[in-house]
Coordinates of C-alpha atoms and ligand atoms in Angstrom, one line a residue:
Chain O
M159 CA -53.3 -46.0 -69.2
P160 CA -53.3 -49.8 -69.4
V161 CA -50.0 -51.3 -70.4
Q162 CA -50.3 -52.4 -74.0
F163 CA -48.1 -52.8 -77.0
S164 CA -48.5 -50.5 -80.0
E165 CA -49.5 -51.9 -83.3
K166 CA -45.9 -52.0 -84.3
S167 CA -44.7 -53.9 -81.2
R168 CA -47.6 -56.2 -81.5
A169 CA -46.6 -57.1 -85.0
R170 CA -43.1 -57.6 -83.9
F171 CA -44.3 -59.8 -81.1
E172 CA -46.3 -61.9 -83.5
W173 CA -43.3 -62.3 -85.7
L174 CA -41.2 -63.4 -82.7
L175 CA -43.7 -66.2 -82.1
T176 CA -43.1 -67.5 -85.5
R177 CA -39.3 -67.9 -84.8
Y178 CA -39.7 -70.4 -82.0
P179 CA -41.4 -73.8 -81.6
T180 CA -42.8 -72.7 -78.1
R181 CA -44.3 -69.4 -77.0
Q182 CA -42.2 -69.4 -73.9
A183 CA -39.0 -69.2 -75.9
A184 CA -40.1 -65.7 -77.1
L185 CA -40.1 -64.5 -73.5
L186 CA -36.6 -62.8 -73.4
P187 CA -37.1 -61.1 -76.7
T188 CA -40.6 -60.0 -75.7
L189 CA -39.2 -58.5 -72.6
R190 CA -36.7 -56.5 -74.7
L191 CA -39.7 -55.3 -76.8
A192 CA -41.5 -54.3 -73.6
E193 CA -38.4 -52.5 -72.4
E194 CA -38.2 -50.5 -75.6
E195 CA -41.9 -49.7 -75.7
F196 CA -42.5 -48.9 -72.0
G197 CA -39.1 -47.6 -71.0
S198 CA -38.6 -50.1 -68.2
I199 CA -40.0 -53.4 -66.9
G200 CA -42.0 -53.2 -63.7
L201 CA -44.7 -55.4 -62.3
E202 CA -47.5 -54.2 -64.6
E203 CA -45.3 -54.8 -67.6
M204 CA -44.3 -58.2 -66.4
K205 CA -48.0 -59.1 -65.9
Y206 CA -48.7 -57.9 -69.4
V207 CA -45.9 -60.0 -70.9
A208 CA -46.9 -63.0 -68.9
G209 CA -50.4 -62.8 -70.4
L210 CA -49.0 -62.5 -73.9
I211 CA -46.7 -65.4 -73.6
G212 CA -49.0 -67.6 -71.5
V213 CA -46.9 -68.1 -68.4
S214 CA -47.4 -67.0 -64.9
P215 CA -46.4 -63.5 -63.7
A216 CA -44.3 -65.3 -61.1
H217 CA -42.3 -67.0 -63.9
V218 CA -41.7 -63.7 -65.6
L219 CA -40.6 -62.1 -62.3
G220 CA -38.2 -65.0 -61.7
V221 CA -36.7 -64.5 -65.2
V222 CA -36.4 -60.7 -65.0
S223 CA -34.8 -60.8 -61.6
F224 CA -32.3 -63.5 -62.7
Y225 CA -30.7 -61.3 -65.4
T226 CA -28.9 -58.0 -64.8
H227 CA -29.5 -56.2 -68.0
Y228 CA -33.2 -55.3 -68.0
R229 CA -34.1 -51.7 -67.2
R230 CA -36.3 -51.5 -64.1
P231 CA -38.6 -48.7 -63.0
E232 CA -36.2 -47.7 -60.1
H233 CA -33.4 -47.1 -62.6
G234 CA -32.4 -43.5 -63.5
K235 CA -32.4 -42.1 -67.0
Y236 CA -28.8 -43.2 -67.5
I237 CA -27.5 -46.4 -66.1
L238 CA -23.8 -46.2 -65.6
Q239 CA -22.4 -49.7 -65.6
V240 CA -18.8 -49.7 -64.7
C241 CA -17.0 -52.9 -65.4
S242 CA -15.2 -54.1 -62.3
T243 CA -13.8 -57.6 -63.1
L244 CA -10.1 -58.4 -62.8
P245 CA -8.8 -57.2 -66.2
C246 CA -10.5 -53.8 -65.7
A247 CA -9.4 -53.8 -62.1
L248 CA -5.8 -54.2 -63.2
R249 CA -6.2 -51.1 -65.3
G250 CA -7.7 -49.0 -62.5
C251 CA -11.4 -49.2 -62.8
E252 CA -11.7 -48.5 -59.0
R253 CA -10.6 -45.0 -59.8
I254 CA -13.5 -44.6 -62.2
T255 CA -16.1 -45.9 -59.7
D256 CA -14.7 -43.7 -56.9
H257 CA -14.8 -40.7 -59.2
L258 CA -18.4 -41.4 -60.1
K259 CA -19.4 -42.0 -56.5
K260 CA -18.0 -38.6 -55.5
K261 CA -19.3 -36.8 -58.5
L262 CA -22.8 -38.1 -58.2
G263 CA -22.9 -38.3 -54.4
I264 CA -24.3 -41.8 -54.4
K265 CA -23.0 -45.3 -53.6
V266 CA -22.9 -48.2 -56.1
G267 CA -26.4 -49.5 -56.7
E268 CA -28.0 -46.2 -56.0
T269 CA -29.8 -43.6 -58.1
T270 CA -29.4 -39.8 -57.9
K271 CA -32.4 -38.0 -56.4
D272 CA -33.2 -36.4 -59.7
K273 CA -33.4 -39.9 -61.2
R274 CA -30.8 -39.0 -63.8
F275 CA -28.1 -41.5 -63.0
T276 CA -27.9 -45.0 -61.6
L277 CA -24.5 -46.3 -60.7
K278 CA -23.8 -50.0 -61.1
K279 CA -20.7 -52.2 -61.0
V280 CA -21.0 -54.9 -63.6
E281 CA -18.9 -57.9 -64.6
C282 CA -16.7 -58.2 -67.7
L283 CA -18.3 -56.7 -70.7
A284 CA -15.8 -58.2 -73.2
A285 CA -13.8 -55.1 -73.8
C286 CA -10.9 -55.7 -71.5
D287 CA -8.5 -54.5 -74.2
R288 CA -9.9 -51.0 -73.7
A289 CA -10.1 -51.0 -69.9
P290 CA -11.3 -49.3 -67.8
M291 CA -14.7 -49.2 -69.5
M292 CA -18.3 -48.6 -68.8
Q293 CA -21.6 -48.9 -70.6
V294 CA -24.0 -46.0 -70.3
N295 CA -27.4 -47.4 -71.3
D296 CA -26.5 -49.0 -74.6
Q297 CA -23.3 -47.1 -75.4
D298 CA -19.9 -48.4 -74.5
H299 CA -17.1 -46.0 -73.4
Y300 CA -13.5 -47.2 -73.3
D301 CA -10.1 -46.2 -72.0
L302 CA -11.7 -44.1 -69.2
T303 CA -10.1 -41.5 -67.1
P304 CA -11.9 -39.3 -64.6
E305 CA -11.6 -36.4 -67.0
K306 CA -13.1 -38.5 -69.8
V307 CA -15.9 -39.6 -67.5
D308 CA -16.7 -35.9 -66.8
R309 CA -16.9 -35.2 -70.5
I310 CA -19.1 -38.1 -71.2
L311 CA -21.6 -37.2 -68.4
D312 CA -21.6 -33.5 -69.3
G313 CA -22.3 -34.4 -72.9
L314 CA -25.5 -36.4 -72.1
P315 CA -28.8 -34.8 -73.1
Chain N
M44 CA 5.9 -68.2 -86.4
A45 CA 4.0 -65.9 -88.7
L46 CA 0.5 -66.5 -89.7
E47 CA -1.4 -65.1 -92.6
P48 CA -4.3 -63.4 -90.7
L49 CA -7.6 -65.1 -91.5
L50 CA -10.2 -64.1 -88.9
L51 CA -8.6 -60.7 -88.4
K52 CA -7.7 -60.1 -92.0
H53 CA -10.2 -57.3 -92.3
R54 CA -9.8 -56.0 -88.8
N55 CA -10.7 -52.3 -88.8
T56 CA -11.4 -52.1 -92.5
P57 CA -14.3 -49.7 -92.7
G58 CA -17.4 -51.4 -94.1
S59 CA -16.1 -54.9 -93.5
A60 CA -19.5 -55.9 -92.0
A61 CA -21.4 -55.2 -95.2
L62 CA -22.5 -58.0 -97.5
E63 CA -21.0 -56.4 -100.6
F64 CA -17.6 -56.2 -98.9
Y65 CA -17.8 -59.8 -97.9
L66 CA -18.9 -60.9 -101.4
A67 CA -16.0 -59.0 -102.9
Q68 CA -13.7 -61.1 -100.8
G69 CA -15.2 -64.3 -102.2
G70 CA -17.8 -64.5 -99.4
Y71 CA -20.3 -67.4 -99.3
E72 CA -18.2 -69.4 -101.9
A73 CA -17.2 -71.8 -99.1
A74 CA -20.9 -72.5 -98.2
K75 CA -21.7 -73.0 -101.9
K76 CA -18.7 -75.3 -102.2
A77 CA -19.8 -77.3 -99.2
I78 CA -23.2 -77.8 -100.5
R79 CA -22.0 -78.6 -104.0
D80 CA -19.0 -80.8 -103.3
F81 CA -19.7 -82.4 -99.9
A82 CA -22.5 -84.8 -98.9
P83 CA -23.3 -83.9 -95.2
D84 CA -21.4 -87.0 -93.9
K85 CA -18.4 -86.2 -96.0
L86 CA -18.4 -82.6 -94.7
I87 CA -18.5 -83.8 -91.1
E88 CA -15.5 -86.1 -92.0
E89 CA -13.6 -83.2 -93.5
V90 CA -14.1 -81.0 -90.3
K91 CA -13.1 -84.0 -88.2
A92 CA -10.0 -84.4 -90.4
S93 CA -9.1 -80.7 -89.9
G94 CA -8.8 -81.3 -86.2
L95 CA -10.7 -78.1 -85.4
R96 CA -11.3 -77.8 -81.7
G97 CA -13.9 -75.7 -80.0
R98 CA -12.8 -72.1 -79.3
G99 CA -15.4 -71.5 -76.6
G100 CA -13.6 -73.0 -73.7
A101 CA -13.6 -76.7 -73.6
G102 CA -11.6 -77.4 -76.8
F103 CA -13.8 -80.3 -77.9
P104 CA -13.3 -81.6 -81.4
C105 CA -15.9 -79.9 -83.6
G106 CA -16.5 -82.6 -86.2
M107 CA -16.8 -85.2 -83.5
K108 CA -19.4 -83.2 -81.7
W109 CA -21.4 -82.9 -84.9
S110 CA -21.2 -86.7 -85.4
F111 CA -22.9 -87.3 -82.1
V112 CA -26.1 -85.8 -83.4
P113 CA -28.5 -88.5 -84.5
K114 CA -28.9 -88.8 -88.3
S115 CA -32.6 -89.5 -88.2
N116 CA -35.0 -86.6 -88.8
D117 CA -37.8 -87.6 -86.5
K118 CA -37.1 -84.7 -84.3
P119 CA -36.0 -81.2 -85.3
K120 CA -32.3 -80.4 -84.9
Y121 CA -31.0 -77.1 -83.7
L122 CA -27.8 -75.1 -83.8
A123 CA -27.2 -72.8 -80.9
V124 CA -24.4 -70.4 -81.6
N125 CA -22.7 -69.3 -78.4
A126 CA -22.2 -65.6 -78.8
D127 CA -22.4 -65.0 -75.0
E128 CA -18.7 -64.1 -74.6
S129 CA -18.8 -63.7 -70.9
E130 CA -15.6 -65.3 -69.6
P131 CA -13.6 -62.5 -68.0
G132 CA -10.6 -61.6 -70.1
T133 CA -12.2 -62.6 -73.4
F134 CA -13.2 -60.2 -76.2
K135 CA -12.6 -61.9 -79.5
D136 CA -16.1 -62.9 -80.5
R137 CA -17.1 -59.3 -80.2
I138 CA -14.7 -58.4 -83.0
L139 CA -15.9 -61.2 -85.2
I140 CA -19.5 -60.2 -84.6
E141 CA -19.0 -56.5 -85.1
Q142 CA -16.6 -56.6 -88.0
L143 CA -17.2 -59.8 -90.0
P144 CA -20.7 -61.0 -89.2
H145 CA -21.1 -62.7 -92.6
L146 CA -18.1 -65.0 -91.9
L147 CA -20.0 -66.3 -88.9
L148 CA -23.2 -66.6 -90.9
E149 CA -21.4 -68.6 -93.6
G150 CA -20.0 -70.8 -90.9
I151 CA -23.5 -71.3 -89.6
L152 CA -24.6 -72.4 -93.1
I153 CA -21.8 -74.9 -93.3
C154 CA -22.6 -76.4 -89.9
C155 CA -26.3 -76.6 -90.8
W156 CA -25.5 -78.3 -94.1
A157 CA -23.2 -80.8 -92.4
V158 CA -25.6 -81.7 -89.6
Q159 CA -28.8 -81.1 -91.7
I160 CA -30.1 -78.5 -89.3
K161 CA -32.9 -76.2 -90.3
T162 CA -33.0 -73.9 -87.3
A163 CA -30.2 -71.9 -85.9
Y164 CA -30.2 -69.4 -83.0
I165 CA -27.5 -67.0 -82.2
Y166 CA -27.5 -66.4 -78.5
I167 CA -25.8 -63.0 -78.1
R168 CA -25.1 -61.5 -74.7
G169 CA -27.5 -58.8 -73.8
E170 CA -24.8 -56.1 -73.4
F171 CA -23.7 -56.5 -77.0
T172 CA -26.2 -53.9 -78.3
E173 CA -24.1 -52.7 -81.2
G174 CA -23.1 -56.2 -82.2
A175 CA -26.7 -57.3 -82.2
K176 CA -27.6 -54.5 -84.5
I177 CA -24.8 -55.3 -86.9
L178 CA -25.5 -59.0 -86.8
Q179 CA -29.3 -58.4 -87.4
K180 CA -28.5 -56.3 -90.4
A181 CA -26.2 -59.0 -91.8
I182 CA -28.9 -61.6 -91.2
D183 CA -31.4 -59.5 -93.1
E184 CA -29.0 -59.0 -96.0
A185 CA -28.3 -62.7 -96.2
Y186 CA -32.1 -63.5 -96.1
A187 CA -32.7 -61.0 -98.9
K188 CA -30.1 -62.9 -101.1
G189 CA -31.7 -66.2 -100.4
Y190 CA -28.7 -67.5 -98.4
F191 CA -31.1 -68.3 -95.6
G192 CA -34.8 -69.3 -95.6
K193 CA -36.5 -71.7 -97.9
N194 CA -34.0 -73.7 -100.0
A195 CA -31.1 -71.8 -98.5
L196 CA -28.4 -71.1 -101.0
G197 CA -30.2 -73.5 -103.4
S198 CA -29.2 -76.4 -101.2
G199 CA -32.7 -77.9 -101.0
L200 CA -32.5 -77.5 -97.2
D201 CA -34.5 -74.7 -95.5
V202 CA -32.3 -73.0 -93.0
D203 CA -33.5 -70.3 -90.6
V204 CA -31.4 -68.2 -88.4
T205 CA -32.6 -66.0 -85.5
L206 CA -30.7 -63.6 -83.4
H207 CA -31.6 -64.1 -79.7
R208 CA -30.4 -61.5 -77.2
G209 CA -29.5 -62.6 -73.7
A210 CA -30.0 -60.3 -70.7
G211 CA -26.8 -60.3 -68.6
A212 CA -25.8 -63.5 -66.8
Y213 CA -22.4 -65.2 -67.1
I214 CA -23.9 -68.7 -66.7
C215 CA -25.7 -68.4 -70.0
G216 CA -22.3 -68.9 -71.6
E217 CA -22.3 -72.5 -70.2
E218 CA -24.0 -74.5 -73.0
T219 CA -26.9 -76.0 -71.0
G220 CA -27.5 -72.7 -69.2
L221 CA -27.6 -71.1 -72.6
L222 CA -30.2 -73.5 -73.9
T223 CA -32.4 -73.2 -70.8
S224 CA -32.2 -69.5 -71.1
L225 CA -33.1 -69.7 -74.8
E226 CA -36.2 -71.6 -73.9
G227 CA -37.4 -68.6 -71.9
N228 CA -36.2 -69.4 -68.4
R229 CA -33.6 -68.4 -65.8
G230 CA -30.3 -69.7 -67.3
Y231 CA -30.1 -72.8 -65.1
P232 CA -27.6 -75.3 -66.3
K233 CA -28.6 -79.0 -66.6
L234 CA -26.8 -82.1 -65.6
K235 CA -24.9 -83.9 -68.4
P236 CA -25.4 -86.5 -69.7
P237 CA -27.7 -86.3 -71.6
F238 CA -25.7 -84.1 -73.8
P239 CA -27.1 -81.4 -76.0
A240 CA -26.2 -83.5 -79.1
T241 CA -29.1 -85.7 -78.2
H242 CA -31.2 -83.8 -75.7
G243 CA -30.6 -80.1 -76.2
L244 CA -32.9 -77.2 -77.1
F245 CA -36.5 -78.2 -76.6
R246 CA -35.2 -81.6 -75.7
C247 CA -34.1 -82.1 -79.4
P248 CA -30.6 -82.8 -80.8
T249 CA -28.6 -79.6 -80.7
V250 CA -25.2 -78.5 -81.7
V251 CA -23.7 -75.7 -79.6
N252 CA -20.7 -74.0 -81.1
N253 CA -18.8 -70.9 -80.3
V254 CA -18.6 -67.9 -82.7
E255 CA -14.9 -68.3 -83.4
T256 CA -15.2 -72.1 -84.0
L257 CA -17.9 -71.5 -86.6
S258 CA -15.9 -68.6 -88.2
N259 CA -13.1 -71.1 -89.0
L260 CA -15.3 -73.3 -91.1
P261 CA -15.4 -71.3 -94.3
F262 CA -11.6 -71.4 -94.5
I263 CA -11.5 -75.1 -93.8
V264 CA -14.0 -75.8 -96.6
N265 CA -12.3 -73.5 -99.0
R266 CA -8.7 -74.6 -98.4
G267 CA -9.2 -78.1 -97.1
A268 CA -8.6 -80.0 -93.8
A269 CA -5.0 -80.8 -94.9
W270 CA -4.2 -77.1 -95.2
F271 CA -5.7 -76.3 -91.8
K272 CA -3.5 -79.0 -90.2
T273 CA -0.4 -77.2 -91.5
I274 CA -1.1 -74.4 -89.0
G275 CA -0.6 -74.9 -85.3
T276 CA 0.4 -78.1 -83.7
E277 CA -0.5 -81.8 -84.3
K278 CA -3.2 -81.9 -81.7
S279 CA -4.2 -78.2 -81.7
P280 CA -4.4 -77.3 -85.4
G281 CA -5.2 -73.9 -86.7
G282 CA -4.9 -70.3 -85.7
K283 CA -6.4 -68.8 -82.5
L284 CA -7.5 -65.4 -81.4
F285 CA -5.8 -64.6 -78.1
C286 CA -7.2 -61.7 -76.1
V287 CA -4.2 -60.2 -74.2
C288 CA -5.2 -57.8 -71.5
G289 CA -4.2 -56.6 -68.0
H290 CA -0.7 -55.3 -67.6
V291 CA 0.6 -55.2 -71.2
K292 CA 1.5 -52.2 -73.3
K293 CA -0.8 -53.1 -76.2
P294 CA -3.9 -54.9 -74.9
D295 CA -5.6 -56.4 -78.0
T296 CA -6.7 -59.5 -79.8
Y297 CA -3.9 -61.3 -81.6
E298 CA -4.3 -64.0 -84.2
V299 CA -1.4 -66.5 -84.0
P300 CA -1.0 -70.2 -84.7
L301 CA -1.9 -72.5 -81.7
G302 CA 1.4 -73.5 -80.1
T303 CA 2.9 -70.0 -80.2
P304 CA 5.1 -69.5 -77.1
F305 CA 3.5 -67.2 -74.6
K306 CA 6.7 -65.2 -74.7
E307 CA 6.0 -64.3 -78.3
L308 CA 2.4 -63.4 -77.6
L309 CA 3.6 -61.1 -74.8
A310 CA 6.0 -59.5 -77.2
L311 CA 3.3 -58.9 -79.7
A312 CA 1.3 -57.2 -77.0
G313 CA 4.2 -54.8 -76.5
G314 CA 5.6 -56.5 -73.4
V315 CA 4.7 -55.8 -69.7
L316 CA 3.3 -52.4 -68.9
D317 CA 5.9 -49.9 -67.8
D318 CA 8.5 -52.6 -68.4
R319 CA 7.9 -53.9 -65.0
P320 CA 8.7 -57.6 -64.1
L321 CA 6.0 -60.1 -65.0
K322 CA 4.4 -61.7 -62.0
A323 CA 1.6 -64.0 -63.1
V324 CA -0.5 -64.9 -66.1
V325 CA -4.0 -66.4 -66.3
P326 CA -3.8 -68.0 -69.8
G327 CA -7.3 -69.0 -70.7
G328 CA -10.0 -66.8 -69.3
S329 CA -10.5 -66.2 -65.6
S330 CA -11.4 -69.9 -64.9
A331 CA -8.0 -71.1 -65.9
P332 CA -5.4 -71.8 -63.2
V333 CA -2.8 -69.1 -62.8
L334 CA 0.8 -69.5 -64.0
T335 CA 3.8 -67.9 -62.3
A336 CA 6.0 -65.7 -64.5
D337 CA 8.6 -68.5 -64.8
E338 CA 5.9 -71.0 -65.8
A339 CA 4.3 -68.7 -68.3
M340 CA 7.6 -67.8 -70.0
K341 CA 8.1 -71.5 -70.8
V342 CA 4.7 -72.4 -72.0
N343 CA 3.3 -72.7 -75.5
M344 CA -0.3 -71.6 -76.2
D345 CA -2.1 -74.7 -77.3
F346 CA -4.5 -77.1 -75.7
D347 CA -2.0 -79.8 -74.8
S348 CA 0.9 -77.6 -73.7
L349 CA -1.3 -75.7 -71.3
A350 CA -2.9 -78.9 -70.0
A351 CA 0.6 -80.2 -69.4
A352 CA 1.3 -77.0 -67.4
K353 CA -1.8 -77.9 -65.3
T354 CA -3.9 -75.0 -66.7
M355 CA -6.0 -74.6 -69.8
L356 CA -6.3 -72.7 -73.0
G357 CA -10.0 -72.1 -72.3
S358 CA -11.4 -69.1 -74.2
G359 CA -8.0 -67.6 -75.1
G360 CA -8.3 -64.7 -72.7
V361 CA -4.8 -64.0 -71.4
I362 CA -4.7 -61.9 -68.3
V363 CA -1.2 -60.5 -67.6
M364 CA -0.2 -59.3 -64.2
H365 CA 3.0 -57.4 -63.3
D366 CA 4.8 -57.1 -59.9
G367 CA 2.4 -54.4 -58.7
T368 CA -0.4 -56.8 -58.5
C369 CA -1.7 -58.0 -55.1
M370 CA -2.6 -61.7 -55.7
V371 CA -5.0 -61.7 -52.7
D372 CA -6.9 -58.8 -54.1
A373 CA -6.8 -60.3 -57.6
L374 CA -8.3 -63.6 -56.4
Y375 CA -10.8 -61.8 -54.3
N376 CA -12.0 -59.9 -57.4
L377 CA -12.4 -63.2 -59.3
L378 CA -14.3 -64.9 -56.5
R379 CA -16.6 -62.0 -56.1
F380 CA -17.3 -62.6 -59.8
Y381 CA -18.0 -66.3 -59.4
H382 CA -20.2 -65.8 -56.3
H383 CA -22.2 -63.1 -58.1
E384 CA -22.6 -65.4 -61.2
S385 CA -23.4 -68.7 -59.5
C386 CA -26.9 -69.5 -60.6
G387 CA -27.6 -70.8 -57.1
Q388 CA -29.0 -74.3 -58.0
C389 CA -26.2 -76.3 -56.2
T390 CA -25.5 -75.7 -52.6
P391 CA -21.7 -76.4 -52.9
C392 CA -21.4 -73.7 -55.6
R393 CA -23.8 -71.1 -54.2
E394 CA -22.4 -71.3 -50.6
G395 CA -18.9 -72.3 -51.5
T396 CA -18.2 -69.3 -53.8
G397 CA -19.7 -67.1 -51.1
W398 CA -17.5 -68.5 -48.3
I399 CA -14.4 -68.3 -50.4
E400 CA -15.2 -64.7 -51.2
K401 CA -15.8 -63.9 -47.5
I402 CA -12.5 -65.5 -46.5
L403 CA -10.6 -63.7 -49.2
H404 CA -12.2 -60.4 -48.2
R405 CA -11.0 -60.9 -44.6
L406 CA -7.5 -61.9 -45.8
E407 CA -7.4 -58.8 -48.1
H408 CA -8.5 -56.6 -45.3
G409 CA -5.9 -57.8 -42.7
Q410 CA -8.2 -60.0 -40.7
G411 CA -7.1 -63.3 -42.1
R412 CA -6.2 -66.3 -39.9
T413 CA -3.7 -69.1 -40.4
E414 CA -6.5 -71.6 -40.4
D415 CA -8.0 -69.9 -43.4
F416 CA -5.7 -71.8 -45.8
S417 CA -6.9 -75.2 -44.8
L418 CA -10.4 -73.9 -44.7
L419 CA -10.1 -72.6 -48.3
M420 CA -8.8 -76.0 -49.5
D421 CA -11.6 -77.8 -47.6
I422 CA -14.2 -75.7 -49.3
C423 CA -12.6 -76.3 -52.7
D424 CA -12.6 -80.1 -52.0
N425 CA -16.3 -79.9 -51.3
M426 CA -17.1 -78.0 -54.5
Q427 CA -15.0 -79.5 -57.2
G428 CA -16.8 -82.1 -59.3
K429 CA -19.9 -82.0 -57.0
T430 CA -22.2 -79.7 -58.9
I431 CA -24.4 -79.6 -62.0
C432 CA -22.1 -77.5 -64.1
V433 CA -18.4 -76.6 -63.9
L434 CA -18.8 -73.1 -62.7
A435 CA -18.0 -74.4 -59.3
D436 CA -14.8 -75.9 -60.7
A437 CA -14.1 -72.6 -62.5
A438 CA -14.0 -70.9 -59.1
V439 CA -12.0 -73.6 -57.5
L440 CA -9.2 -73.7 -60.1
P441 CA -8.1 -70.1 -59.6
T442 CA -8.5 -70.4 -55.9
R443 CA -6.3 -73.4 -55.5
S444 CA -3.6 -72.2 -57.9
F445 CA -3.4 -68.6 -56.6
V446 CA -3.2 -69.8 -53.0
T447 CA -0.7 -72.5 -53.7
K448 CA 1.6 -70.6 -56.0
F449 CA 1.6 -67.3 -54.2
R450 CA 1.3 -68.8 -50.7
A451 CA 3.9 -66.5 -49.2
E452 CA 1.9 -63.4 -50.3
F453 CA -1.3 -64.8 -48.7
E454 CA 0.6 -65.6 -45.5
Y455 CA 2.1 -62.1 -45.4
H456 CA -1.5 -60.8 -45.4
V457 CA -2.2 -62.9 -42.3
K458 CA 1.0 -62.0 -40.4
Q459 CA 1.5 -58.4 -41.4
R460 CA -2.2 -57.6 -41.9
K461 CA -1.5 -55.7 -45.1
C462 CA -0.4 -56.1 -48.7
L463 CA 3.0 -57.3 -49.7
V464 CA 3.0 -55.1 -52.8
A465 CA 2.8 -51.3 -52.7
R466 CA -0.5 -50.5 -54.3
D467 CA -0.4 -48.1 -57.3
A468 CA -3.2 -46.1 -58.8
Ligands
LIG645 C1 -19.3 -71.2 -66.7 C2 -19.1 -71.4 -68.2 C3 -19.1 -70.3 -69.0 C4 -18.9 -70.4 -70.4 N1 -19.0 -69.3 -71.2 C5 -18.8 -69.4 -72.5 C6 -19.0 -68.3 -73.4 O1 -19.2 -67.2 -72.9 N2 -18.8 -68.5 -74.7 C7 -18.6 -69.7 -75.2 O2 -18.5 -69.8 -76.5 N3 -18.5 -70.8 -74.5 C8 -18.6 -70.7 -73.1 N4 -18.5 -71.8 -72.3 C9 -18.3 -73.1 -73.0 C10 -19.6 -73.7 -73.5 O3 -20.2 -74.4 -72.4 C11 -19.4 -74.7 -74.6 O4 -18.4 -75.6 -74.3 C12 -19.1 -74.0 -76.0 O5 -20.0 -73.0 -76.3 C13 -19.1 -75.1 -77.0 O6 -18.7 -74.5 -78.3 P1 -17.3 -74.9 -79.0 O7 -17.2 -76.4 -78.9 O8 -17.4 -74.4 -80.3 O9 -16.2 -74.3 -78.2 C14 -18.7 -71.7 -70.9 C15 -18.6 -72.8 -70.1 C16 -18.8 -72.6 -68.7 C17 -18.7 -73.8 -67.9
LIG646 S1 -22.4 -75.3 -60.3 FE1 -23.0 -73.2 -59.7 S2 -23.6 -72.2 -61.6 FE2 -23.4 -74.4 -62.1 S3 -25.5 -75.1 -61.9 FE3 -24.6 -75.4 -59.9 S4 -25.0 -73.5 -58.8 FE4 -25.4 -73.1 -60.9
LIG647 S1 -12.9 -57.0 -67.3 FE1 -13.9 -55.2 -67.9 S2 -14.4 -55.5 -69.9 FE2 -13.5 -57.4 -69.3

């Protein structure tokens, strides 16, 4: 099936264009829209978005690869983003990463064979008061302990 | 010094993000007052008179920044709200966005009226998914009431506001990186001058202000510049949100007058975790030079006192470290961050942050050499002030201060090939 926006996303895209004086400024939000619609952003999706915006696919690739928060095809169903910056490190985030590595049998940056989990270390997510913390897809989880991590993972559909 | 909580008054009140709640507290009266009682120029003067300084990191006087925007209307003017909150140790804007989004929107209206701006963008970091939802709902509510859009709040000025989600990159918190990103690019910073006030978004005059800065405006308009100046110090008026984290018993955001002694802030946060001795404090987000315990216990938390202590207030992120912290490891963590977040445009920054990270890695892992200290300082000399934006400096400042102030600990790593402190957890 060719990569294409639904009616609804198309309308949303047209609305986005009205919010900016240039088409290109709508690129980041349009990528978000593509992420929602297609589940992740791969080369086909990038080409499609490039066509919509009127920039080269290379520009879109450059943009997508610059940022860390877009969902890519190689990612698992759940992206476990463990914050590892100093304030979280002072509160023991290393223990959380170690626990996840052991539990999932993967290294940081890897995805489980069943493509259920991708483990990532990320930088400060502005929740250092509730460290250690991680973001699982769009959901933040705070004050983590290995036991709490187990419960969170076990509770995922 | 006690302060009537303003920004955090409704902290954790259920429903505080809703428009009805905000209106019941007298919400949007300040924006109405601004439009009714202040000609734009007069409003800029009022904000100047309040002495309000930017809460995003640089502490630049807000009213003065606005006054740099050309008065003529031959080009569109923009407001870019910095809601990127990415400086490690900072988590205050998140609270304002999630709990009082209408206060920010009202601040935006006040700024737009003062500078006669018709288009505002709120650049929110990509990871704030919940915050983006709450803020979008608030924007929709405000539009439905006619606070934004054509003839916003009956002012005669059309004001549009658009929420723009980032996608994960620290450098987009730097104002020119933010603007480049907003235009649909990698978030590459640009050389200043020209400044955004004249050549900003789409090469047009642009105000960039932090969420907390803007959230102060409704109070200043309602109660007056003179009232604002009664809080805080002469040169750092007002209250400030301090994010206290790391080794404290009650990590949280605290609203206190600028100039509050660090000692008091630490007490508010419950003191040092496990009642251990304090070792070091990074007082203004990870880019600020570190203070030893002695220095920290003597310093007041305002722009000038911290500058006098050769560090900075920055974003108000206060990272507390107790005696169980290995300073080599802590600095290594920070440099790993700066290396990862360098946008790569400037060689001194791209390579320098990588080299420092590498040297710290070997120091931390017992393979350091005595020459490494002079090598580190050499690299710092070649980075500071030699790049497009100040991310390079933001990596140099912690490096220099950690290595200088905790030299003995770094040397121990070289000589004994291990940590001076027993590692816990
Ligand atoms: C590397 C770097 C990162 C920054 N990150 C942020 C940030 O996350 N949020 C913010 O408001 N300002 C940040 N700033 C400061 C902005 O460049 C700018 O000074 C600020 O948004 C201006 O608003 P204000 O005057 O209201 O503080 C950063 C600066 C640098 C150099
Ligand atoms: S100093 Fe670093 S982050 Fe800033 S523009 Fe240069 S390479 Fe990019
Ligand atoms: S360091 Fe982890 S949330 Fe800030």
